[in-house]
PDB file of C-alpha atoms and ligand atoms in Angstrom:
ATOM      1  CA  MET A   1      20.819   8.386   9.464  1.00 56.00           C
ATOM      2  CA  ASN A   2      23.772  10.131   8.309  1.00 53.00           C
ATOM      3  CA  SER A   3      26.365   7.488   7.174  1.00 69.00           C
ATOM      4  CA  ALA A   4      26.728   7.322   3.689  1.00 89.00           C
ATOM      5  CA  LEU A   5      24.230   4.916   1.948  1.00 97.00           C
ATOM      6  CA  PRO A   6      25.411   1.300   0.854  1.00 97.00           C
ATOM      7  CA  THR A   7      26.399   0.681  -2.817  1.00 97.00           C
ATOM      8  CA  GLY A   8      23.628   0.135  -5.008  1.00 98.00           C
ATOM      9  CA  ILE A   9      20.946   2.907  -3.360  1.00 98.00           C
ATOM     10  CA  LYS A  10      21.175   6.545  -4.834  1.00 98.00           C
ATOM     11  CA  PRO A  11      19.187   9.650  -3.633  1.00 98.00           C
ATOM     12  CA  GLN A  12      17.176  11.348  -6.454  1.00 98.00           C
ATOM     13  CA  TRP A  13      14.580  13.918  -7.027  1.00 97.00           C
ATOM     14  CA  LEU A  14      11.075  12.945  -8.687  1.00 96.00           C
ATOM     15  CA  ALA A  15       9.921  16.129 -10.055  1.00 95.00           C
ATOM     16  CA  HIS A  16       6.880  17.550 -11.868  1.00 95.00           C
ATOM     17  CA  GLU A  17       6.912  21.381 -12.896  1.00 96.00           C
ATOM     18  CA  ASN A  18       7.765  23.243  -9.283  1.00 96.00           C
ATOM     19  CA  ASN A  19       7.195  20.055  -7.152  1.00 96.00           C
ATOM     20  CA  ALA A  20       9.707  17.404  -6.210  1.00 96.00           C
ATOM     21  CA  ILE A  21       9.912  14.625  -3.951  1.00 97.00           C
ATOM     22  CA  GLU A  22      12.958  12.532  -2.982  1.00 98.00           C
ATOM     23  CA  VAL A  23      13.423   9.126  -3.423  1.00 98.00           C
ATOM     24  CA  LEU A  24      16.120   6.582  -3.160  1.00 98.00           C
ATOM     25  CA  VAL A  25      16.791   4.392  -6.462  1.00 98.00           C
ATOM     26  CA  ILE A  26      17.868   0.978  -5.530  1.00 98.00           C
ATOM     27  CA  SER A  27      19.531  -1.511  -7.727  1.00 98.00           C
ATOM     28  CA  ASN A  28      21.040  -4.922  -6.961  1.00 98.00           C
ATOM     29  CA  PRO A  29      21.820  -8.448  -8.725  1.00 98.00           C
ATOM     30  CA  PHE A  30      17.732  -9.741  -7.800  1.00 98.00           C
ATOM     31  CA  CYS A  31      15.654  -6.275  -8.514  1.00 98.00           C
ATOM     32  CA  ASP A  32      15.572  -2.469  -8.993  1.00 98.00           C
ATOM     33  CA  ALA A  33      13.429  -0.189  -7.020  1.00 99.00           C
ATOM     34  CA  VAL A  34      12.403   3.061  -5.960  1.00 98.00           C
ATOM     35  CA  ILE A  35      11.331   4.160  -2.730  1.00 98.00           C
ATOM     36  CA  ALA A  36       9.954   7.871  -1.587  1.00 98.00           C
ATOM     37  CA  TYR A  37      11.096   9.147   1.865  1.00 98.00           C
ATOM     38  CA  GLN A  38       7.349  10.433   1.555  1.00 98.00           C
ATOM     39  CA  GLY A  39       5.151   7.424   3.185  1.00 98.00           C
ATOM     40  CA  ALA A  40       8.214   5.483   3.064  1.00 98.00           C
ATOM     41  CA  GLN A  41       6.273   4.411  -0.040  1.00 98.00           C
ATOM     42  CA  VAL A  42       7.586   1.857  -2.468  1.00 99.00           C
ATOM     43  CA  LEU A  43       7.319   3.540  -5.855  1.00 98.00           C
ATOM     44  CA  HIS A  44       8.781   0.880  -8.069  1.00 98.00           C
ATOM     45  CA  TYR A  45       9.935  -2.726  -7.906  1.00 99.00           C
ATOM     46  CA  GLN A  46      10.857  -5.021 -10.565  1.00 98.00           C
ATOM     47  CA  ALA A  47      12.761  -8.168 -10.459  1.00 98.00           C
ATOM     48  CA  LYS A  48      15.405  -9.209 -12.448  1.00 98.00           C
ATOM     49  CA  GLN A  49      13.803 -10.764 -16.287  1.00 97.00           C
ATOM     50  CA  LYS A  50      10.587  -9.601 -14.909  1.00 97.00           C
ATOM     51  CA  PRO A  51       7.995  -6.757 -15.919  1.00 97.00           C
ATOM     52  CA  PRO A  52       7.272  -4.310 -12.954  1.00 98.00           C
ATOM     53  CA  LEU A  53       5.233  -5.561 -10.278  1.00 98.00           C
ATOM     54  CA  LEU A  54       3.574  -2.326  -9.254  1.00 98.00           C
ATOM     55  CA  TRP A  55       1.841   0.382 -10.987  1.00 98.00           C
ATOM     56  CA  LEU A  56       2.700   3.933 -10.547  1.00 98.00           C
ATOM     57  CA  SER A  57       0.700   6.793 -12.244  1.00 98.00           C
ATOM     58  CA  THR A  58       2.093   8.991 -14.885  1.00 98.00           C
ATOM     59  CA  GLY A  59      -0.209  11.322 -13.421  1.00 97.00           C
ATOM     60  CA  ASN A  60       1.310  12.334 -10.353  1.00 97.00           C
ATOM     61  CA  ARG A  61       2.507  15.752  -9.622  1.00 97.00           C
ATOM     62  CA  PHE A  62       4.553  14.875  -6.481  1.00 97.00           C
ATOM     63  CA  GLN A  63       3.298  17.971  -4.571  1.00 96.00           C
ATOM     64  CA  SER A  64       5.215  17.427  -1.183  1.00 95.00           C
ATOM     65  CA  GLY A  65       2.407  16.157   1.416  1.00 96.00           C
ATOM     66  CA  LYS A  66      -0.015  15.140  -1.342  1.00 97.00           C
ATOM     67  CA  ALA A  67      -0.429  11.150  -1.722  1.00 98.00           C
ATOM     68  CA  ILE A  68       1.139   9.842  -4.682  1.00 98.00           C
ATOM     69  CA  ARG A  69      -0.929   7.479  -6.788  1.00 98.00           C
ATOM     70  CA  GLY A  70       0.624   3.832  -7.155  1.00 98.00           C
ATOM     71  CA  GLY A  71       3.079   1.678  -5.754  1.00 99.00           C
ATOM     72  CA  ILE A  72       2.604   0.639  -1.931  1.00 99.00           C
ATOM     73  CA  PRO A  73       0.861   3.451  -0.019  1.00 98.00           C
ATOM     74  CA  LEU A  74       0.323   2.976   3.772  1.00 98.00           C
ATOM     75  CA  CYS A  75      -2.746   4.025   5.116  1.00 98.00           C
ATOM     76  CA  PHE A  76      -3.017   4.696   8.719  1.00 98.00           C
ATOM     77  CA  PRO A  77      -4.024   5.359  11.450  1.00 98.00           C
ATOM     78  CA  TRP A  78      -7.361   4.739   9.397  1.00 98.00           C
ATOM     79  CA  PHE A  79      -8.545   3.596   6.445  1.00 98.00           C
ATOM     80  CA  GLY A  80     -10.732   5.157   4.149  1.00 98.00           C
ATOM     81  CA  ALA A  81     -12.786   8.531   4.985  1.00 97.00           C
ATOM     82  CA  HIS A  82     -11.959   9.600   8.801  1.00 95.00           C
ATOM     83  CA  PRO A  83     -14.905   8.337  10.835  1.00 89.00           C
ATOM     84  CA  ASP A  84     -15.674  11.532  12.380  1.00 93.00           C
ATOM     85  CA  ASN A  85     -14.187  14.563  10.608  1.00 95.00           C
ATOM     86  CA  PRO A  86     -14.651  13.928   6.886  1.00 93.00           C
ATOM     87  CA  ALA A  87     -12.428  17.170   6.680  1.00 95.00           C
ATOM     88  CA  LEU A  88      -9.274  14.850   7.460  1.00 96.00           C
ATOM     89  CA  ALA A  89      -7.329  13.192   4.682  1.00 96.00           C
ATOM     90  CA  ALA A  90      -8.629   9.752   3.807  1.00 98.00           C
ATOM     91  CA  HIS A  91      -6.592   7.140   4.614  1.00 98.00           C
ATOM     92  CA  GLY A  92      -4.888   8.941   7.531  1.00 98.00           C
ATOM     93  CA  PHE A  93      -1.505  10.998   7.786  1.00 98.00           C
ATOM     94  CA  ALA A  94       1.277   8.336   7.534  1.00 98.00           C
ATOM     95  CA  ARG A  95       1.527   8.229   3.548  1.00 98.00           C
ATOM     96  CA  ASN A  96       1.568  11.986   3.088  1.00 98.00           C
ATOM     97  CA  LEU A  97       4.543  12.589   6.034  1.00 98.00           C
ATOM     98  CA  LEU A  98       8.248  12.358   5.509  1.00 98.00           C
ATOM     99  CA  TRP A  99       9.795   9.510   7.328  1.00 98.00           C
ATOM    100  CA  GLN A 100      13.174   8.994   8.454  1.00 98.00           C
ATOM    101  CA  LEU A 101      15.772   6.351   7.037  1.00 98.00           C
ATOM    102  CA  ALA A 102      16.795   4.446  10.018  1.00 98.00           C
ATOM    103  CA  ALA A 103      18.887   1.934   8.245  1.00 98.00           C
ATOM    104  CA  ALA A 104      19.998   0.767   5.092  1.00 98.00           C
ATOM    105  CA  GLU A 105      22.183  -2.399   4.366  1.00 98.00           C
ATOM    106  CA  HIS A 106      23.648  -4.325   1.317  1.00 97.00           C
ATOM    107  CA  ASN A 107      23.457  -8.177   2.147  1.00 97.00           C
ATOM    108  CA  MET A 108      23.453 -11.331   0.353  1.00 98.00           C
ATOM    109  CA  HIS A 109      19.711 -11.176  -0.707  1.00 98.00           C
ATOM    110  CA  GLY A 110      19.740  -7.645  -2.372  1.00 98.00           C
ATOM    111  CA  HIS A 111      19.177  -4.604   0.273  1.00 98.00           C
ATOM    112  CA  ARG A 112      17.100  -4.175   3.487  1.00 98.00           C
ATOM    113  CA  LEU A 113      16.128  -0.481   4.442  1.00 98.00           C
ATOM    114  CA  ARG A 114      14.201   0.395   7.559  1.00 98.00           C
ATOM    115  CA  PHE A 115      12.244   3.722   7.537  1.00 98.00           C
ATOM    116  CA  VAL A 116      10.346   5.165  11.076  1.00 98.00           C
ATOM    117  CA  LEU A 117       7.879   7.613  11.696  1.00 99.00           C
ATOM    118  CA  SER A 118       6.583   8.819  15.325  1.00 98.00           C
ATOM    119  CA  GLU A 119       4.146  11.108  16.620  1.00 98.00           C
ATOM    120  CA  THR A 120       4.773  15.236  16.125  1.00 98.00           C
ATOM    121  CA  VAL A 121       2.927  18.110  17.111  1.00 98.00           C
ATOM    122  CA  ALA A 122       1.007  18.102  13.985  1.00 96.00           C
ATOM    123  CA  THR A 123      -0.025  14.483  13.824  1.00 98.00           C
ATOM    124  CA  ARG A 124      -0.956  15.031  17.759  1.00 98.00           C
ATOM    125  CA  SER A 125      -3.493  17.652  16.470  1.00 97.00           C
ATOM    126  CA  ILE A 126      -5.155  15.047  14.669  1.00 96.00           C
ATOM    127  CA  TRP A 127      -4.630  11.931  16.554  1.00 98.00           C
ATOM    128  CA  ASP A 128      -3.661  12.909  19.966  1.00 98.00           C
ATOM    129  CA  TYR A 129      -1.289   9.767  20.788  1.00 98.00           C
ATOM    130  CA  ALA A 130       2.139   8.880  20.942  1.00 98.00           C
ATOM    131  CA  PHE A 131       3.233   5.754  18.283  1.00 99.00           C
ATOM    132  CA  LYS A 132       6.125   4.633  16.618  1.00 98.00           C
ATOM    133  CA  LEU A 133       5.923   2.886  13.043  1.00 99.00           C
ATOM    134  CA  SER A 134       8.673   1.179  11.454  1.00 99.00           C
ATOM    135  CA  VAL A 135       8.809  -0.033   7.887  1.00 99.00           C
ATOM    136  CA  GLU A 136      11.391  -2.717   6.497  1.00 98.00           C
ATOM    137  CA  ILE A 137      11.498  -3.587   3.351  1.00 98.00           C
ATOM    138  CA  GLN A 138      13.786  -6.377   1.919  1.00 98.00           C
ATOM    139  CA  PHE A 139      14.532  -5.546  -1.874  1.00 99.00           C
ATOM    140  CA  GLY A 140      15.477  -9.149  -3.261  1.00 98.00           C
ATOM    141  CA  ALA A 141      14.294 -11.425  -5.568  1.00 98.00           C
ATOM    142  CA  GLN A 142      10.816 -10.993  -4.177  1.00 98.00           C
ATOM    143  CA  LEU A 143       9.748  -7.903  -2.101  1.00 99.00           C
ATOM    144  CA  GLU A 144       9.176  -8.245   1.461  1.00 98.00           C
ATOM    145  CA  VAL A 145       7.536  -5.497   3.592  1.00 98.00           C
ATOM    146  CA  LYS A 146       6.881  -5.155   7.283  1.00 98.00           C
ATOM    147  CA  LEU A 147       5.197  -2.721   9.308  1.00 98.00           C
ATOM    148  CA  GLN A 148       5.635  -2.605  13.060  1.00 98.00           C
ATOM    149  CA  VAL A 149       3.147  -0.381  14.944  1.00 99.00           C
ATOM    150  CA  SER A 150       4.266   0.673  18.596  1.00 99.00           C
ATOM    151  CA  ASN A 151       2.022   1.947  21.361  1.00 99.00           C
ATOM    152  CA  THR A 152       4.421   4.284  23.128  1.00 98.00           C
ATOM    153  CA  ASP A 153       1.732   5.994  24.759  1.00 98.00           C
ATOM    154  CA  SER A 154       0.747   5.719  28.575  1.00 98.00           C
ATOM    155  CA  GLN A 155      -3.164   4.804  27.211  1.00 98.00           C
ATOM    156  CA  PRO A 156      -4.324   2.364  24.577  1.00 98.00           C
ATOM    157  CA  PHE A 157      -5.533   3.588  20.935  1.00 98.00           C
ATOM    158  CA  GLU A 158      -7.100   1.649  18.298  1.00 98.00           C
ATOM    159  CA  PHE A 159      -5.823   2.189  14.506  1.00 98.00           C
ATOM    160  CA  GLY A 160      -6.852   0.846  11.227  1.00 98.00           C
ATOM    161  CA  PHE A 161      -4.203   0.596   8.632  1.00 98.00           C
ATOM    162  CA  ALA A 162      -3.804  -1.207   4.943  1.00 98.00           C
ATOM    163  CA  TRP A 163      -0.918  -1.473   2.575  1.00 98.00           C
ATOM    164  CA  HIS A 164      -2.718   0.311  -0.388  1.00 98.00           C
ATOM    165  CA  SER A 165      -0.914  -1.699  -3.286  1.00 99.00           C
ATOM    166  CA  TYR A 166      -1.333  -0.857  -6.697  1.00 99.00           C
ATOM    167  CA  PHE A 167      -0.314  -3.818  -8.892  1.00 98.00           C
ATOM    168  CA  ALA A 168       0.815  -3.437 -12.686  1.00 98.00           C
ATOM    169  CA  ILE A 169      -1.711  -5.768 -14.848  1.00 97.00           C
ATOM    170  CA  GLN A 170      -2.014  -5.732 -18.653  1.00 96.00           C
ATOM    171  CA  ASP A 171      -5.958  -5.809 -18.783  1.00 97.00           C
ATOM    172  CA  ILE A 172      -8.204  -5.253 -15.570  1.00 98.00           C
ATOM    173  CA  CYS A 173     -11.235  -6.927 -18.148  1.00 98.00           C
ATOM    174  CA  GLN A 174      -8.463 -10.108 -18.612  1.00 97.00           C
ATOM    175  CA  THR A 175      -7.546 -10.499 -14.798  1.00 98.00           C
ATOM    176  CA  GLN A 176      -8.590 -12.464 -12.154  1.00 98.00           C
ATOM    177  CA  LEU A 177      -8.078 -12.109  -8.442  1.00 98.00           C
ATOM    178  CA  HIS A 178      -7.933 -15.761  -6.461  1.00 98.00           C
ATOM    179  CA  GLY A 179      -8.338 -16.517  -2.835  1.00 98.00           C
ATOM    180  CA  LEU A 180     -11.327 -14.866  -1.750  1.00 98.00           C
ATOM    181  CA  GLU A 181     -13.615 -17.559  -3.013  1.00 98.00           C
ATOM    182  CA  HIS A 182     -16.683 -18.080  -0.417  1.00 98.00           C
ATOM    183  CA  VAL A 183     -15.458 -15.080   1.657  1.00 98.00           C
ATOM    184  CA  PRO A 184     -18.378 -12.645   2.542  1.00 98.00           C
ATOM    185  CA  PHE A 185     -17.752  -8.875   1.537  1.00 98.00           C
ATOM    186  CA  LEU A 186     -18.834  -5.256   1.880  1.00 98.00           C
ATOM    187  CA  ASP A 187     -19.513  -3.539  -1.520  1.00 98.00           C
ATOM    188  CA  GLN A 188     -18.255  -0.038  -0.822  1.00 97.00           C
ATOM    189  CA  LEU A 189     -20.757   1.066  -3.663  1.00 97.00           C
ATOM    190  CA  VAL A 190     -23.646  -0.120  -2.132  1.00 97.00           C
ATOM    191  CA  PRO A 191     -22.380  -0.259   1.968  1.00 95.00           C
ATOM    192  CA  ALA A 192     -26.222  -0.452   3.319  1.00 96.00           C
ATOM    193  CA  ALA A 193     -25.967  -4.176   1.963  1.00 96.00           C
ATOM    194  CA  GLY A 194     -23.091  -5.047   4.509  1.00 97.00           C
ATOM    195  CA  TYR A 195     -21.398  -7.968   4.344  1.00 97.00           C
ATOM    196  CA  SER A 196     -23.801  -9.677   2.466  1.00 96.00           C
ATOM    197  CA  HIS A 197     -22.261 -10.574  -0.798  1.00 98.00           C
ATOM    198  CA  VAL A 198     -20.428 -13.657  -1.587  1.00 98.00           C
ATOM    199  CA  GLU A 199     -18.907 -15.299  -4.583  1.00 98.00           C
ATOM    200  CA  HIS A 200     -17.653 -19.079  -5.184  1.00 98.00           C
ATOM    201  CA  GLN A 201     -15.131 -18.392  -8.227  1.00 98.00           C
ATOM    202  CA  PRO A 202     -12.146 -15.793  -8.678  1.00 98.00           C
ATOM    203  CA  VAL A 203     -13.299 -12.174  -8.570  1.00 98.00           C
ATOM    204  CA  GLY A 204     -13.188 -10.986 -12.078  1.00 98.00           C
ATOM    205  CA  PHE A 205     -13.672  -7.361 -13.282  1.00 98.00           C
ATOM    206  CA  LEU A 206     -16.228  -5.700 -15.306  1.00 98.00           C
ATOM    207  CA  ALA A 207     -16.913  -2.423 -13.460  1.00 98.00           C
ATOM    208  CA  GLU A 208     -15.822  -0.076 -10.467  1.00 98.00           C
ATOM    209  CA  THR A 209     -14.866  -2.564  -7.941  1.00 98.00           C
ATOM    210  CA  ASP A 210     -14.713  -1.357  -4.354  1.00 98.00           C
ATOM    211  CA  ARG A 211     -14.717  -4.190  -1.879  1.00 98.00           C
ATOM    212  CA  ILE A 212     -13.779  -5.007   1.596  1.00 98.00           C
ATOM    213  CA  TYR A 213     -13.318  -8.853   2.992  1.00 98.00           C
ATOM    214  CA  GLN A 214     -13.097  -9.730   6.388  1.00 98.00           C
ATOM    215  CA  GLN A 215     -11.257 -13.016   8.021  1.00 96.00           C
ATOM    216  CA  ALA A 216     -10.002 -13.313   4.210  1.00 96.00           C
ATOM    217  CA  GLY A 217      -7.141 -15.492   4.906  1.00 94.00           C
ATOM    218  CA  GLY A 218      -4.137 -13.571   3.834  1.00 98.00           C
ATOM    219  CA  HIS A 219      -3.000 -15.458   0.614  1.00 98.00           C
ATOM    220  CA  TYR A 220      -4.325 -14.034  -2.958  1.00 98.00           C
ATOM    221  CA  GLN A 221      -3.233 -14.528  -6.400  1.00 98.00           C
ATOM    222  CA  ILE A 222      -3.501 -12.026  -9.555  1.00 98.00           C
ATOM    223  CA  THR A 223      -3.657 -13.976 -13.000  1.00 98.00           C
ATOM    224  CA  ALA A 224      -4.132 -13.162 -16.696  1.00 94.00           C
ATOM    225  CA  GLU A 225      -3.615 -14.503 -20.032  1.00 89.00           C
ATOM    226  CA  GLN A 226       0.110 -13.799 -20.976  1.00 85.00           C
ATOM    227  CA  GLN A 227       0.880 -12.497 -17.604  1.00 91.00           C
ATOM    228  CA  THR A 228       3.135 -13.790 -14.479  1.00 93.00           C
ATOM    229  CA  PRO A 229       0.856 -14.443 -11.730  1.00 98.00           C
ATOM    230  CA  ILE A 230       1.354 -12.180  -8.697  1.00 98.00           C
ATOM    231  CA  GLN A 231       1.459 -14.065  -5.378  1.00 98.00           C
ATOM    232  CA  ILE A 232       0.420 -11.560  -2.513  1.00 99.00           C
ATOM    233  CA  ASP A 233       1.077 -12.967   1.188  1.00 98.00           C
ATOM    234  CA  ALA A 234       0.006 -11.282   4.318  1.00 98.00           C
ATOM    235  CA  PRO A 235      -0.277 -13.465   6.781  1.00 98.00           C
ATOM    236  CA  ALA A 236      -1.029 -11.247   9.776  1.00 98.00           C
ATOM    237  CA  CYS A 237      -3.802  -9.180   8.086  1.00 98.00           C
ATOM    238  CA  SER A 238      -7.434 -10.262   8.385  1.00 98.00           C
ATOM    239  CA  SER A 239      -8.677  -7.628   5.946  1.00 98.00           C
ATOM    240  CA  VAL A 240      -8.348  -7.146   2.415  1.00 98.00           C
ATOM    241  CA  VAL A 241      -9.831  -4.390   0.174  1.00 98.00           C
ATOM    242  CA  VAL A 242      -9.989  -4.740  -3.529  1.00 99.00           C
ATOM    243  CA  TRP A 243     -10.333  -1.753  -5.968  1.00 99.00           C
ATOM    244  CA  ASN A 244     -10.323  -0.793  -9.418  1.00 98.00           C
ATOM    245  CA  PRO A 245     -12.061   2.833  -9.993  1.00 98.00           C
ATOM    246  CA  TRP A 246     -13.251   2.119 -13.659  1.00 98.00           C
ATOM    247  CA  ALA A 247     -13.358   4.899 -16.147  1.00 98.00           C
ATOM    248  CA  GLU A 248     -15.872   7.370 -14.459  1.00 98.00           C
ATOM    249  CA  LYS A 249     -14.265   7.530 -11.152  1.00 98.00           C
ATOM    250  CA  ALA A 250     -10.641   7.429 -12.546  1.00 98.00           C
ATOM    251  CA  THR A 251     -11.184  10.433 -14.555  1.00 98.00           C
ATOM    252  CA  ARG A 252     -12.879  12.147 -11.229  1.00 98.00           C
ATOM    253  CA  LEU A 253      -9.787  11.324  -9.271  1.00 97.00           C
ATOM    254  CA  GLY A 254      -7.821  13.715 -11.779  1.00 96.00           C
ATOM    255  CA  ASP A 255      -4.384  11.968 -11.218  1.00 97.00           C
ATOM    256  CA  MET A 256      -5.088   9.205 -13.578  1.00 98.00           C
ATOM    257  CA  PRO A 257      -4.167   9.188 -17.346  1.00 97.00           C
ATOM    258  CA  GLU A 258      -7.322   8.016 -19.543  1.00 96.00           C
ATOM    259  CA  ASN A 259      -7.473   4.424 -19.660  1.00 98.00           C
ATOM    260  CA  SER A 260      -4.774   3.779 -17.160  1.00 98.00           C
ATOM    261  CA  TRP A 261      -7.260   2.332 -14.683  1.00 98.00           C
ATOM    262  CA  LYS A 262      -6.986  -0.764 -17.439  1.00 98.00           C
ATOM    263  CA  ASN A 263      -3.900  -1.726 -16.166  1.00 98.00           C
ATOM    264  CA  MET A 264      -3.822  -1.227 -12.726  1.00 98.00           C
ATOM    265  CA  LEU A 265      -5.661  -3.550  -9.653  1.00 98.00           C
ATOM    266  CA  CYS A 266      -5.521  -2.635  -5.900  1.00 99.00           C
ATOM    267  CA  VAL A 267      -5.225  -5.499  -3.491  1.00 99.00           C
ATOM    268  CA  GLU A 268      -5.044  -4.068   0.008  1.00 99.00           C
ATOM    269  CA  CYS A 269      -4.149  -6.117   2.794  1.00 98.00           C
ATOM    270  CA  GLY A 270      -4.515  -4.534   6.356  1.00 98.00           C
ATOM    271  CA  GLN A 271      -7.038  -4.439   9.260  1.00 98.00           C
ATOM    272  CA  VAL A 272      -9.706  -2.159   8.430  1.00 98.00           C
ATOM    273  CA  GLY A 273     -13.345  -1.090   9.710  1.00 96.00           C
ATOM    274  CA  GLU A 274     -14.662  -3.823  12.216  1.00 97.00           C
ATOM    275  CA  ALA A 275     -11.104  -5.349  12.180  1.00 98.00           C
ATOM    276  CA  ASN A 276      -9.368  -2.125  13.526  1.00 98.00           C
ATOM    277  CA  VAL A 277      -6.653  -3.130  16.228  1.00 98.00           C
ATOM    278  CA  GLN A 278      -6.922  -2.027  19.797  1.00 98.00           C
ATOM    279  CA  LEU A 279      -3.243  -1.423  20.915  1.00 98.00           C
ATOM    280  CA  GLN A 280      -2.344  -1.359  24.510  1.00 98.00           C
ATOM    281  CA  ALA A 281       0.357   1.027  26.042  1.00 98.00           C
ATOM    282  CA  GLY A 282       3.687  -0.515  25.239  1.00 98.00           C
ATOM    283  CA  GLN A 283       2.256  -2.894  23.045  1.00 98.00           C
ATOM    284  CA  THR A 284       3.824  -3.615  19.261  1.00 98.00           C
ATOM    285  CA  LEU A 285       2.396  -5.640  16.405  1.00 98.00           C
ATOM    286  CA  SER A 286       3.696  -6.725  13.233  1.00 98.00           C
ATOM    287  CA  TYR A 287       2.357  -7.132   9.675  1.00 98.00           C
ATOM    288  CA  PRO A 288       4.445  -8.832   6.899  1.00 98.00           C
ATOM    289  CA  LEU A 289       3.349  -8.502   3.350  1.00 98.00           C
ATOM    290  CA  ILE A 290       5.258 -10.656   0.709  1.00 99.00           C
ATOM    291  CA  LEU A 291       5.061  -9.838  -2.818  1.00 99.00           C
ATOM    292  CA  SER A 292       6.189 -12.035  -5.646  1.00 98.00           C
ATOM    293  CA  TYR A 293       6.083 -12.799  -8.894  1.00 98.00           C
TER     294      TYR A 293
HETATM  295  O1  TA6 B 301      -9.128   1.376  -1.996  1.00 77.56           O
HETATM  296  C1  TA6 B 301     -10.293   1.509  -1.744  1.00 77.56           C
HETATM  297  C2  TA6 B 301     -10.348   3.234  -1.489  1.00 77.56           C
HETATM  298  O2  TA6 B 301     -11.104   3.531  -0.328  1.00 77.56           O
HETATM  299  C3  TA6 B 301     -11.285   3.641  -2.731  1.00 77.56           C
HETATM  300  O3  TA6 B 301     -12.447   3.920  -2.014  1.00 77.56           O
HETATM  301  C4  TA6 B 301     -10.961   4.959  -3.202  1.00 77.56           C
HETATM  302  O4  TA6 B 301     -10.915   6.037  -2.453  1.00 77.56           O
HETATM  303  C5  TA6 B 301      -9.362   4.652  -3.127  1.00 77.56           C
HETATM  304  O5  TA6 B 301      -9.132   3.850  -1.934  1.00 77.56           O
HETATM  305  C6  TA6 B 301      -8.165   5.526  -3.380  1.00 77.56           C
HETATM  306  O6  TA6 B 301      -8.157   6.573  -2.251  1.00 77.56           O
HETATM  307  P1  TA6 B 301      -7.346   7.865  -2.479  1.00 77.56           P
HETATM  308  O7  TA6 B 301      -7.474   8.556  -1.286  1.00 77.56           O
HETATM  309  O8  TA6 B 301      -5.501   7.300  -2.466  1.00 77.56           O
HETATM  310  O9  TA6 B 301      -7.479   8.157  -3.753  1.00 77.56           O
END
């Protein structure tokens, strides 16, 4: 997109030492936000008179091509470790690549931006399919994100994806996640047990938590004392991953300052594992994510 940006959107660089990534800073009567060209990743969103919705690590070094910890990373075309080649980046390549800004408009509800990504020689060397991704975001009184996955190849392909959303919270120990009561889950810390676990009350957090739920309903709420409830709606997504690294894993990750794990919770809506999607040649599927608080 070569035309000038609409009012209320300004290009900026986020830098750390010799590294820098290009972002767009958005400001309108409804919210303030930041989105990176890398991964079309929302890094910051704050509705007027509200606290920031998303957590962004202050330990990011903003190396081009390295996943940014925080905001809403998009995991595509696989979730977690690559099923066959552990040398490949976890969570796929979409979050590590520069996307193209295809459209940007100022409208009566705020700003709407659309980023696109298609196959390259580099992606074909990893995942040999023609595809087009489109991420459309409405930055308004709520945050509305829509992923469209198009199979532009002549053969079907299978993909997995997740919005790896990092939510800003006061204290993980005082936080509850609603909407997963009675849904069986896989504890990724003890995967051999399969989807044998189920709880009948809201999820609470007392230690490292890394769970995959399937057929999960698509509507969740994060609540805590002295905190505005966060509503997460992903009606087209059947999977959700719930993650907090806790102290020891957070230290191992190397880009999370001490104790910062206490102020974040990942609720990751998508299609992962057994819910991976078979997309026929020429087919397009859409996955909305609406975040409000
Ligand atoms: O959110 C689930 C998970 O797969 C965790 O196991 C942990 O690895 C997390 O994603 C973060 O992954 P990343 O590659 O962003 O460091």
